[in-house]
mmCIF file of C-alpha atoms in Angstrom:
data_model
loop_
_atom_site.group_PDB
_atom_site.id
_atom_site.type_symbol
_atom_site.label_atom_id
_atom_site.label_comp_id
_atom_site.label_asym_id
_atom_site.label_seq_id
_atom_site.Cartn_x
_atom_site.Cartn_y
_atom_site.Cartn_z
ATOM 1 C CA UNK A 1 -131.032 -25.538 42.213
ATOM 2 C CA UNK A 2 -130.389 -22.191 40.631
ATOM 3 C CA UNK A 3 -128.521 -19.513 42.732
ATOM 4 C CA UNK A 4 -131.124 -17.024 42.067
ATOM 5 C CA UNK A 5 -133.772 -19.106 44.070
ATOM 6 C CA UNK A 6 -131.467 -19.572 46.971
ATOM 7 C CA UNK A 7 -130.593 -15.826 46.993
ATOM 8 C CA UNK A 8 -134.185 -14.820 46.977
ATOM 9 C CA UNK A 9 -135.053 -17.294 49.776
ATOM 10 C CA UNK A 10 -132.149 -15.970 51.848
ATOM 11 C CA UNK A 11 -133.499 -12.644 51.546
ATOM 12 C CA UNK A 12 -137.111 -13.564 52.298
ATOM 13 C CA UNK A 13 -136.038 -15.463 55.339
ATOM 14 C CA UNK A 14 -133.391 -12.858 56.497
ATOM 15 C CA UNK A 15 -130.547 -15.294 56.496
ATOM 16 C CA UNK A 16 -127.605 -16.300 54.422
ATOM 17 C CA UNK A 17 -127.436 -18.500 51.377
ATOM 18 C CA UNK A 18 -125.672 -21.201 53.125
ATOM 19 C CA UNK A 19 -128.316 -21.536 55.700
ATOM 20 C CA UNK A 20 -130.898 -21.967 52.920
ATOM 21 C CA UNK A 21 -128.889 -24.590 51.118
ATOM 22 C CA UNK A 22 -128.435 -26.559 54.317
ATOM 23 C CA UNK A 23 -132.036 -26.333 55.086
ATOM 24 C CA UNK A 24 -132.936 -27.657 51.658
ATOM 25 C CA UNK A 25 -130.369 -30.385 51.840
ATOM 26 C CA UNK A 26 -131.421 -31.532 55.181
ATOM 27 C CA UNK A 27 -135.168 -31.429 54.375
ATOM 28 C CA UNK A 28 -134.959 -33.431 51.259
ATOM 29 C CA UNK A 29 -132.298 -35.746 52.504
ATOM 30 C CA UNK A 30 -134.357 -36.652 55.603
ATOM 31 C CA UNK A 31 -134.953 -40.504 55.931
ATOM 32 C CA UNK A 32 -138.727 -39.977 56.530
ATOM 33 C CA UNK A 33 -141.570 -37.406 56.874
ATOM 34 C CA UNK A 34 -141.166 -37.070 60.588
ATOM 35 C CA UNK A 35 -137.399 -36.149 60.270
ATOM 36 C CA UNK A 36 -138.199 -33.720 57.409
ATOM 37 C CA UNK A 37 -140.820 -31.919 59.565
ATOM 38 C CA UNK A 38 -138.384 -31.713 62.438
ATOM 39 C CA UNK A 39 -135.907 -29.946 60.031
ATOM 40 C CA UNK A 40 -138.706 -27.678 59.049
ATOM 41 C CA UNK A 41 -139.770 -26.967 62.539
ATOM 42 C CA UNK A 42 -136.188 -26.255 63.590
ATOM 43 C CA UNK A 43 -135.813 -23.876 60.631
ATOM 44 C CA UNK A 44 -138.998 -22.012 61.626
ATOM 45 C CA UNK A 45 -137.882 -21.871 65.348
ATOM 46 C CA UNK A 46 -134.657 -20.401 64.297
ATOM 47 C CA UNK A 47 -136.195 -17.872 61.979
ATOM 48 C CA UNK A 48 -139.406 -17.271 63.961
ATOM 49 C CA UNK A 49 -139.116 -13.438 63.771
ATOM 50 C CA UNK A 50 -138.813 -13.395 59.883
ATOM 51 C CA UNK A 51 -141.014 -16.235 58.815
ATOM 52 C CA UNK A 52 -144.221 -18.251 59.468
ATOM 53 C CA UNK A 53 -144.804 -21.911 59.005
ATOM 54 C CA UNK A 54 -146.960 -21.139 55.968
ATOM 55 C CA UNK A 55 -144.082 -19.243 54.248
ATOM 56 C CA UNK A 56 -141.811 -22.169 54.739
ATOM 57 C CA UNK A 57 -144.370 -24.707 53.588
ATOM 58 C CA UNK A 58 -144.994 -22.470 50.564
ATOM 59 C CA UNK A 59 -141.205 -22.456 49.882
ATOM 60 C CA UNK A 60 -140.989 -26.102 50.122
ATOM 61 C CA UNK A 61 -143.813 -26.746 47.634
ATOM 62 C CA UNK A 62 -142.291 -24.274 45.396
ATOM 63 C CA UNK A 63 -138.958 -26.133 45.556
ATOM 64 C CA UNK A 64 -140.745 -29.513 45.071
ATOM 65 C CA UNK A 65 -142.442 -28.165 41.979
ATOM 66 C CA UNK A 66 -139.166 -26.649 40.713
ATOM 67 C CA UNK A 67 -137.143 -29.926 41.314
ATOM 68 C CA UNK A 68 -139.963 -32.080 39.685
ATOM 69 C CA UNK A 69 -139.855 -29.807 36.724
ATOM 70 C CA UNK A 70 -136.080 -29.331 36.455
ATOM 71 C CA UNK A 71 -135.856 -30.968 33.044
ATOM 72 C CA UNK A 72 -138.553 -28.660 31.822
ATOM 73 C CA UNK A 73 -137.143 -25.441 33.225
ATOM 74 C CA UNK A 74 -136.900 -22.843 30.413
ATOM 75 C CA UNK A 75 -135.494 -20.085 32.386
ATOM 76 C CA UNK A 76 -138.850 -18.321 32.830
#
């Protein structure tokens, strides 16, 4: 994952880069969808003043797309 994405997400969610990295790791390492949604919900609860569930879902979809196309990333 590019540091640029982490930095932008940290700014968007008004948190630090380490928190974003931990969230990404915990979400994608969750053993099942229920655990992943708990990670997401905990993140939303912790950042309720600076984010909405829709923004977090959009961020996760963006990450999924980026991760699935990482071999095709041409830097644009």
